[in-house]
PDB file of C-alpha atoms in Angstrom:
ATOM      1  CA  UNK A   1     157.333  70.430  46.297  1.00 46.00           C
ATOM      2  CA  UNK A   2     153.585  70.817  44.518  1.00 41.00           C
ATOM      3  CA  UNK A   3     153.582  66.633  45.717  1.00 42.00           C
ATOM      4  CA  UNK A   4     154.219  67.654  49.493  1.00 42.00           C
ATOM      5  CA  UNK A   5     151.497  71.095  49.323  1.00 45.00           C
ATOM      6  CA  UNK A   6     149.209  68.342  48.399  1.00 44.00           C
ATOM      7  CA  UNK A   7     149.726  66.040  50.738  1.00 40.00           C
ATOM      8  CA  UNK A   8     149.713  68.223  53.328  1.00 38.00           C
ATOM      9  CA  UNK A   9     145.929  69.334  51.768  1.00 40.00           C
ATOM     10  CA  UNK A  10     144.537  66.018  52.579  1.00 38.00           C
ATOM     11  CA  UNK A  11     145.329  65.535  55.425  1.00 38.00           C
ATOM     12  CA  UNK A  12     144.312  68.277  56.625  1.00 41.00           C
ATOM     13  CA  UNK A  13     140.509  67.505  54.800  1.00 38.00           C
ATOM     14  CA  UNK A  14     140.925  64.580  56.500  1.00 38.00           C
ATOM     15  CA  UNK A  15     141.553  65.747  60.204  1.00 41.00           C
ATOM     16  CA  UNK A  16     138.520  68.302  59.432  1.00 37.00           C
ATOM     17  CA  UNK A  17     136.649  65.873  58.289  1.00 39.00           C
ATOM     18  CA  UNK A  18     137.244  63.491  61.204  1.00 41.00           C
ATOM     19  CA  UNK A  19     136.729  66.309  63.756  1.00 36.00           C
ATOM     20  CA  UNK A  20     132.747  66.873  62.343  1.00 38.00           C
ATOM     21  CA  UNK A  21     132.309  63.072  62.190  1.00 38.00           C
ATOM     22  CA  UNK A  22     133.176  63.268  65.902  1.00 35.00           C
ATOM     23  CA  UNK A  23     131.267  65.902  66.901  1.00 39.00           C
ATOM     24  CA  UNK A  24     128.260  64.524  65.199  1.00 38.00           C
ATOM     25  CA  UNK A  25     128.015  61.608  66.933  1.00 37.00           C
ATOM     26  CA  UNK A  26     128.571  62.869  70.180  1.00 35.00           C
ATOM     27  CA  UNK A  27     125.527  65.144  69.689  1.00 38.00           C
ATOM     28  CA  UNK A  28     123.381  62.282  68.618  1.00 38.00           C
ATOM     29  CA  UNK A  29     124.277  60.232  72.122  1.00 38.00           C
ATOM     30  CA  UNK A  30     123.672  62.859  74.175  1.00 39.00           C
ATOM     31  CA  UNK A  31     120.017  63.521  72.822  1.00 40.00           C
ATOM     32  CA  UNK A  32     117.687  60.973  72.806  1.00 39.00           C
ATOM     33  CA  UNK A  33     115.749  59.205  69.747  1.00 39.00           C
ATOM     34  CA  UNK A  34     112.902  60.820  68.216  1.00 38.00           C
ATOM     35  CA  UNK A  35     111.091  57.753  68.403  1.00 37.00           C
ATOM     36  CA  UNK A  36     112.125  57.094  72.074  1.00 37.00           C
ATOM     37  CA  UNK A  37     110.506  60.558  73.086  1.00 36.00           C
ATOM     38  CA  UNK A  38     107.515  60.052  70.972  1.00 35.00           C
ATOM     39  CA  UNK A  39     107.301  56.858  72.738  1.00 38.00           C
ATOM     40  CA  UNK A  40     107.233  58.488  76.597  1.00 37.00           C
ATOM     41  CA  UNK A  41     104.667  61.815  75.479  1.00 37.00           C
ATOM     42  CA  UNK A  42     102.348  59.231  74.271  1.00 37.00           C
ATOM     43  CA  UNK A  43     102.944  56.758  77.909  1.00 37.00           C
ATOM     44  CA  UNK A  44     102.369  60.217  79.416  1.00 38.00           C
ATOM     45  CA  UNK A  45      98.061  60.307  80.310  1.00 39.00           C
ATOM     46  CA  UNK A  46      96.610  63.495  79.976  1.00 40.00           C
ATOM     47  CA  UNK A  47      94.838  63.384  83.400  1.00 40.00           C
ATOM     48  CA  UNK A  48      91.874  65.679  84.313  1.00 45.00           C
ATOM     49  CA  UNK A  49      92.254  68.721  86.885  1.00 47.00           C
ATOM     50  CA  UNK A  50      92.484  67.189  90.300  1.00 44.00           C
ATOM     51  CA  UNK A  51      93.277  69.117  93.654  1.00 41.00           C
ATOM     52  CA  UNK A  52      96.778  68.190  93.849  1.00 44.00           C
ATOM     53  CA  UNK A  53      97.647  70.311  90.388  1.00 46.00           C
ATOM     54  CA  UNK A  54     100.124  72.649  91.177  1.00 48.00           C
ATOM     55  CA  UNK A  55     100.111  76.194  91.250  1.00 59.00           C
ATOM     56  CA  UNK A  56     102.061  77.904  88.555  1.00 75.00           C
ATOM     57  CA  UNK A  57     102.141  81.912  88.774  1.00 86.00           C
ATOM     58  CA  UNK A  58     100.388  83.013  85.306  1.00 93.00           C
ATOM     59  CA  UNK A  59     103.080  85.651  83.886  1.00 92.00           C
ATOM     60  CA  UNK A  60     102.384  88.963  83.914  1.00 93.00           C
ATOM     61  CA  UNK A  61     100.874  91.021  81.212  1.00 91.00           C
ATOM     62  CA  UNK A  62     103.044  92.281  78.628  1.00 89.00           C
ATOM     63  CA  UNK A  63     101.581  95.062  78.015  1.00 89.00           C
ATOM     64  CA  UNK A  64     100.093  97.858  80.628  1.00 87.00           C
ATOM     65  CA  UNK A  65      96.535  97.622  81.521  1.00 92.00           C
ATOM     66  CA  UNK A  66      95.674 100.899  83.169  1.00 94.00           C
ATOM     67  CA  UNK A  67      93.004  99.912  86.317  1.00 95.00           C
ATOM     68  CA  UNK A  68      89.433 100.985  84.110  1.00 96.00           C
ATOM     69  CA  UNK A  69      87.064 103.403  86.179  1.00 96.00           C
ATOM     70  CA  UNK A  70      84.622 101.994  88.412  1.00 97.00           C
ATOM     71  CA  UNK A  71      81.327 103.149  89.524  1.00 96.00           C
ATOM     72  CA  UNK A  72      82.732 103.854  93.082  1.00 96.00           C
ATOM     73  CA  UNK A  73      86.403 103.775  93.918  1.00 95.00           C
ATOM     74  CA  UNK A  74      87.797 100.679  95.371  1.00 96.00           C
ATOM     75  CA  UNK A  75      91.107  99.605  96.821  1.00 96.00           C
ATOM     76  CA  UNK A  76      92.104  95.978  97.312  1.00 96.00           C
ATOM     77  CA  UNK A  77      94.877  96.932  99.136  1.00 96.00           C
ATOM     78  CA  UNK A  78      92.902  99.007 101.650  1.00 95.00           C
ATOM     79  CA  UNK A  79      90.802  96.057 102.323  1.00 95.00           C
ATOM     80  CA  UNK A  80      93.015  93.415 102.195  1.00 95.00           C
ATOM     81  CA  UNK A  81      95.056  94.929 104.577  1.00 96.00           C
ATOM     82  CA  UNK A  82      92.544  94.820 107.636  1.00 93.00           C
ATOM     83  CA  UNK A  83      92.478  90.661 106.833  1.00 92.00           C
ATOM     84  CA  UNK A  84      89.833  90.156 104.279  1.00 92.00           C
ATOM     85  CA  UNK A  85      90.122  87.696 102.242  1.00 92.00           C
ATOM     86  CA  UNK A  86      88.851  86.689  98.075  1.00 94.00           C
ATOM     87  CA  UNK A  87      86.263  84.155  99.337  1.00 92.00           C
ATOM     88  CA  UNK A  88      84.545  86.771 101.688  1.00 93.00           C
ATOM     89  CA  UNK A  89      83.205  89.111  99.039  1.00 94.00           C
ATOM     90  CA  UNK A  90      83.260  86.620  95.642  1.00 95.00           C
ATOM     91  CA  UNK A  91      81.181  84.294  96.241  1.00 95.00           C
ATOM     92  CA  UNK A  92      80.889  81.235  92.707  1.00 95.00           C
ATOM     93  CA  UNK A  93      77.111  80.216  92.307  1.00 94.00           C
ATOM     94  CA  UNK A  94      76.478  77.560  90.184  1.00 94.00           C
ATOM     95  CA  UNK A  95      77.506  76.650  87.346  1.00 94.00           C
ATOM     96  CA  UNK A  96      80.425  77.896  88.486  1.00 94.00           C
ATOM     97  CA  UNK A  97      81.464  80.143  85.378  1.00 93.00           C
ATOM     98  CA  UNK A  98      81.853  83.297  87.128  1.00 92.00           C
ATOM     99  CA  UNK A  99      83.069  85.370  90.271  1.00 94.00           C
ATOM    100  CA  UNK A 100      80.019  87.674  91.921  1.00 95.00           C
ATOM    101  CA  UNK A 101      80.952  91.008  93.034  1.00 95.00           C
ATOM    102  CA  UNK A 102      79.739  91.521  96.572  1.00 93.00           C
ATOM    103  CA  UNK A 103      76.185  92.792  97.817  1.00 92.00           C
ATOM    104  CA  UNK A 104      76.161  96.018  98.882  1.00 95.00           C
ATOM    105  CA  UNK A 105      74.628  94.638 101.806  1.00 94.00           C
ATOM    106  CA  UNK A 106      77.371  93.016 101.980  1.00 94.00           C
ATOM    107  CA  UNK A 107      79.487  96.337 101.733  1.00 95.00           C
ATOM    108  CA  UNK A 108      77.230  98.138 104.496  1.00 96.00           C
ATOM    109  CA  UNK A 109      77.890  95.394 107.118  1.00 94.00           C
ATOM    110  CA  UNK A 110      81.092  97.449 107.640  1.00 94.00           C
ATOM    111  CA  UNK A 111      80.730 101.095 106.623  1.00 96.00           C
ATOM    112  CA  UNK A 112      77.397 101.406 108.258  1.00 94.00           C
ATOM    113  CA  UNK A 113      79.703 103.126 110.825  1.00 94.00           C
ATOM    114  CA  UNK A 114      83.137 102.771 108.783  1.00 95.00           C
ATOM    115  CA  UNK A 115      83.909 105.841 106.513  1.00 96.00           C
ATOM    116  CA  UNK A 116      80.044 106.555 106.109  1.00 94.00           C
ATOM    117  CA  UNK A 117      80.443 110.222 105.958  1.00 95.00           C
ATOM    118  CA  UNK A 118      82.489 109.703 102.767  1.00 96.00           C
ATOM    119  CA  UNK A 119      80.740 110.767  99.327  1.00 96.00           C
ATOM    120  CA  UNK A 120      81.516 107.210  97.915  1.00 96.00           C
ATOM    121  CA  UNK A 121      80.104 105.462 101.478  1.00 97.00           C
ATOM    122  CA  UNK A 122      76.644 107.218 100.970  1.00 97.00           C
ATOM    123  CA  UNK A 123      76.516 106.257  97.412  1.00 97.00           C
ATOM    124  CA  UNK A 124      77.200 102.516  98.393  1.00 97.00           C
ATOM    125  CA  UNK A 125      74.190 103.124 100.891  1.00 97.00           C
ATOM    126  CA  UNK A 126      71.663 104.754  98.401  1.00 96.00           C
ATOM    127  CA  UNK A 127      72.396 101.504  96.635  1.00 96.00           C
ATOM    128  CA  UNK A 128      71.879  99.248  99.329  1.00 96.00           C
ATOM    129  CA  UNK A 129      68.995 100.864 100.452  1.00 96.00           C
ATOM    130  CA  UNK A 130      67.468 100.812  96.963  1.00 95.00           C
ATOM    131  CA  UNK A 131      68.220  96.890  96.609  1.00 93.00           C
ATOM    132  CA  UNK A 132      70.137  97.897  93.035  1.00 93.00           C
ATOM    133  CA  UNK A 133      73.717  96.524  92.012  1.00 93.00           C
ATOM    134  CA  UNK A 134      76.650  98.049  91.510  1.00 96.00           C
ATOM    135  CA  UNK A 135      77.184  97.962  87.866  1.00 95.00           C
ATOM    136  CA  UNK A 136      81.291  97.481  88.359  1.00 96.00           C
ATOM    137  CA  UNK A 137      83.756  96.725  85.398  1.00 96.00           C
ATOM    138  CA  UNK A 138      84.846  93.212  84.958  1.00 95.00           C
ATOM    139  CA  UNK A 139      88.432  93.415  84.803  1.00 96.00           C
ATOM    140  CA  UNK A 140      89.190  90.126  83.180  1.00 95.00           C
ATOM    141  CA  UNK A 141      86.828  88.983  80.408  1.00 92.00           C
ATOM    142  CA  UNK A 142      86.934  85.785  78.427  1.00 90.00           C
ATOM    143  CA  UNK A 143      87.330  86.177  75.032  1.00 90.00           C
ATOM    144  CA  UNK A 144      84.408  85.127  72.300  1.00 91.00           C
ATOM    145  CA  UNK A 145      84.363  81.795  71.638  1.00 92.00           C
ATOM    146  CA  UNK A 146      86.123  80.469  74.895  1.00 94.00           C
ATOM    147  CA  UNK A 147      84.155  78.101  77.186  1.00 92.00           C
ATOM    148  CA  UNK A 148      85.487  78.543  80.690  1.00 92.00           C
ATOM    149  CA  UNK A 149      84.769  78.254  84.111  1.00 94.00           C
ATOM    150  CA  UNK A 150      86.480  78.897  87.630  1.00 96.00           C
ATOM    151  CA  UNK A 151      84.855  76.008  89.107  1.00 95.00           C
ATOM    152  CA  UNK A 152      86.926  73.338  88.232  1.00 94.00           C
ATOM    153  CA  UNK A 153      90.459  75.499  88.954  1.00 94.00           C
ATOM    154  CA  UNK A 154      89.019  76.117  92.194  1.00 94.00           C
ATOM    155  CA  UNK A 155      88.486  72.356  93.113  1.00 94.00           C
ATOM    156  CA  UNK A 156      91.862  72.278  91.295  1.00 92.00           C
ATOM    157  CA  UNK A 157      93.549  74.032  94.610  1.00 92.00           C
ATOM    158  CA  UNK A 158      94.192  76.926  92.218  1.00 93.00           C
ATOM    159  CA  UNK A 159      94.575  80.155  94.438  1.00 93.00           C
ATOM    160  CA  UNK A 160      93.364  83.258  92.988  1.00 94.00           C
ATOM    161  CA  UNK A 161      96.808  84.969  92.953  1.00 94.00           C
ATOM    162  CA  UNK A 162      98.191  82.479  90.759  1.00 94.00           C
ATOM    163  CA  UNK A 163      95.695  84.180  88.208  1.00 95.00           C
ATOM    164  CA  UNK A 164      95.297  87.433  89.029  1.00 95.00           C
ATOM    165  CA  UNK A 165      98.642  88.346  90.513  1.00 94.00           C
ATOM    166  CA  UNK A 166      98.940  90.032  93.811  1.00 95.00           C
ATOM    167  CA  UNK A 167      95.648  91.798  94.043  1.00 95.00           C
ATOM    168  CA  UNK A 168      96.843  92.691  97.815  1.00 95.00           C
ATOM    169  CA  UNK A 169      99.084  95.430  96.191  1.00 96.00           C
ATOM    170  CA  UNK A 170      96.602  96.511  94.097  1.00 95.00           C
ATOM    171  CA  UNK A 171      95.156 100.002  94.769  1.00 95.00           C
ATOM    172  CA  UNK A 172      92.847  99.477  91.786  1.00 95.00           C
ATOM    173  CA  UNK A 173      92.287  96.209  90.219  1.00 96.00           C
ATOM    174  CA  UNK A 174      93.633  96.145  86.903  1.00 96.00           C
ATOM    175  CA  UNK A 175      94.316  93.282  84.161  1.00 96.00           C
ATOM    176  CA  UNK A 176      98.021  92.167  85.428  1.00 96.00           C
ATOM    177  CA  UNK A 177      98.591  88.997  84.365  1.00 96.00           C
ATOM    178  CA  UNK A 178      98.275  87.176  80.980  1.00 96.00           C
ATOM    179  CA  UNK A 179      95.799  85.069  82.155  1.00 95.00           C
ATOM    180  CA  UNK A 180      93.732  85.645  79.005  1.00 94.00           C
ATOM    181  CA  UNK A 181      95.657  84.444  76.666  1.00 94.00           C
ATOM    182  CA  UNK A 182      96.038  81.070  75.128  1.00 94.00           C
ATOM    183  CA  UNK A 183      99.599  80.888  75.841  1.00 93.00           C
ATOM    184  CA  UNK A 184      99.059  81.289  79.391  1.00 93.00           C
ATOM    185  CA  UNK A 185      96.228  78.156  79.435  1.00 93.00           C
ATOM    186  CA  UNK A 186      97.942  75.955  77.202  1.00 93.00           C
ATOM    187  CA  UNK A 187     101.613  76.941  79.385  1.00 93.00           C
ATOM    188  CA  UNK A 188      99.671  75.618  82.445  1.00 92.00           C
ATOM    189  CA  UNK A 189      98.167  72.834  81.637  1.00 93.00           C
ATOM    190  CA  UNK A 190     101.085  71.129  79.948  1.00 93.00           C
ATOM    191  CA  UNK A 191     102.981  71.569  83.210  1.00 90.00           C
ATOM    192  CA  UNK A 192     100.187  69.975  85.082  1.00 89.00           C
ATOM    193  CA  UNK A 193      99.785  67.412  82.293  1.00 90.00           C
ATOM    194  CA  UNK A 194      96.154  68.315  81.570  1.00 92.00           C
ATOM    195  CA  UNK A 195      94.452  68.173  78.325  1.00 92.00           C
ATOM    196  CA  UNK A 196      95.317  70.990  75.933  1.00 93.00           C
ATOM    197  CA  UNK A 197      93.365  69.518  73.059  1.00 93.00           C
ATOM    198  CA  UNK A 198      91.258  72.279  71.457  1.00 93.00           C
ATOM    199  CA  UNK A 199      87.568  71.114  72.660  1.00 91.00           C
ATOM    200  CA  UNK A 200      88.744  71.891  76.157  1.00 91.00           C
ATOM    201  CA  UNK A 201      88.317  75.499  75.615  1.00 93.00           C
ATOM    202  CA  UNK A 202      86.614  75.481  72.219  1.00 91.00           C
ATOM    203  CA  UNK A 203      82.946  73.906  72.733  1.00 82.00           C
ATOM    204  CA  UNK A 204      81.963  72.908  68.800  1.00 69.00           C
TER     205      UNK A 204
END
C-alpha cells in the first residue's frame, strides 16, 4: 500500500513538472530574443525633427493648475470663438525660443470700437497709448537647466494644441497639460523616434 502512495507521488511530480517545462517554453517562443530586439533598437536611426513627425496629444496635467491672475482679464474662448487663430496674436522672433504676447496695438485694432467702454478696454488703451507692455503671466515656464525652443516643433508640424491642450475652451489660460515634464518630452520623442539622449535638452 505505502509502495502504491508512492508511486502515485511521482507521478504526479512528474506531470507537474512536465506541465511548467511546457509552459516555459511556450513563453520563450512567443517573445522574442533579447539579442534579436537589441539588434532592431540599434537598426532603428534616431532621426532629427522633420515636418512629417506626428502629432501626439501631450497628457494632461495631473495635478490642477488654477488659471494665475493676469494684469487684465482674458478669455481664449471669447476670442477664439469669433475665428482667431494662435498665429495671429503669438508671433516667434528669432531665435525662436519663445511665444510673444500680442501688442496692444495689436489688441486696439479691434476694441478701438469693440467693448471700449469696458474698465479692462481703457486700461488696454492707456497702455497702447503709452507704448508700455502688458506685463502678463507666462503660463508655461521651462524649468532651470532645460534648453528649449518652439522653433524646431513648429517646423516639426507640431500644432499648438498638441501642447497646450484645447486653449479654445479655455476661459483663462491655465497650465493643462504635462508638457513640462520630462516624461512628457522623452514620451514624444520616442514615438517619433527622435533623439532622447540627455544633451538634447541638457546643454553642458
Amino acid at each position: 500500500m505505502k509502495t502504491k502512495r508512492s508511486t502515485v507521488l511521482l507521478i504526479a511530480i512528474f506531470s507537474v513538472a512536465g506541465l511548467l517545462a511546457i509552459g516555459t517554453r511556450v513563453t520563450a517562443q512567443q517573445q522574442p530574443p533579447a539579442s534579436h530586439a537589441t539588434a532592431n533598437a540599434t537598426k532603428r536611426p534616431a532621426r532629427s525633427m522633420t515636418a512629417s513627425a506626428a502629432n501626439h496629444l501631450v497628457p494632461d496635467n495631473p495635478s490642477p493648475h488654477p488659471a494665475p491672475e493676469q494684469p487684465i482679464p482674458y478669455s481664449h474662448k471669447q476670442h477664439l470663438a469669433f475665428g482667431l487663430q494662435c498665429k495671429d496674436c503669438h508671433t516667434n522672433p528669432e531665435p525662436g525660443k519663445l511665444m510673444t504676447f500680442p501688442d496692444t496695438a495689436k489688441c486696439m485694432q479691434c476694441h478701438v470700437t469693440i467693448a471700449k467702454d469696458k474698465p479692462s478696454i481703457q486700461k488696454i488703451a492707456q497702455y497702447s497709448a503709452s507704448k508700455q507692455e502688458i506685463q502678463w503671466v507666462r503660463v508655461y515656464k521651462v524649468l532651470p537647466g532645460v534648453s528649449w525652443s518652439h522653433s524646431p516643433h513648429l517646423a516639426a508640424g507640431v500644432k499648438c494644441e498638441t501642447c497646450h491642450g484645447d486653449v479654445k475652451q479655455l476661459a483663462g489660460m491655465s497650465e493643462v497639460t504635462s508638457v513640462v515634464t520630462m516624461y512628457s518630452c522623452l514620451s514624444c520623442h520616442e514615438m517619433d523616434h527622435v533623439k532622447t539622449t540627455c544633451e538634447t535638452c541638457h546643454k553642458r
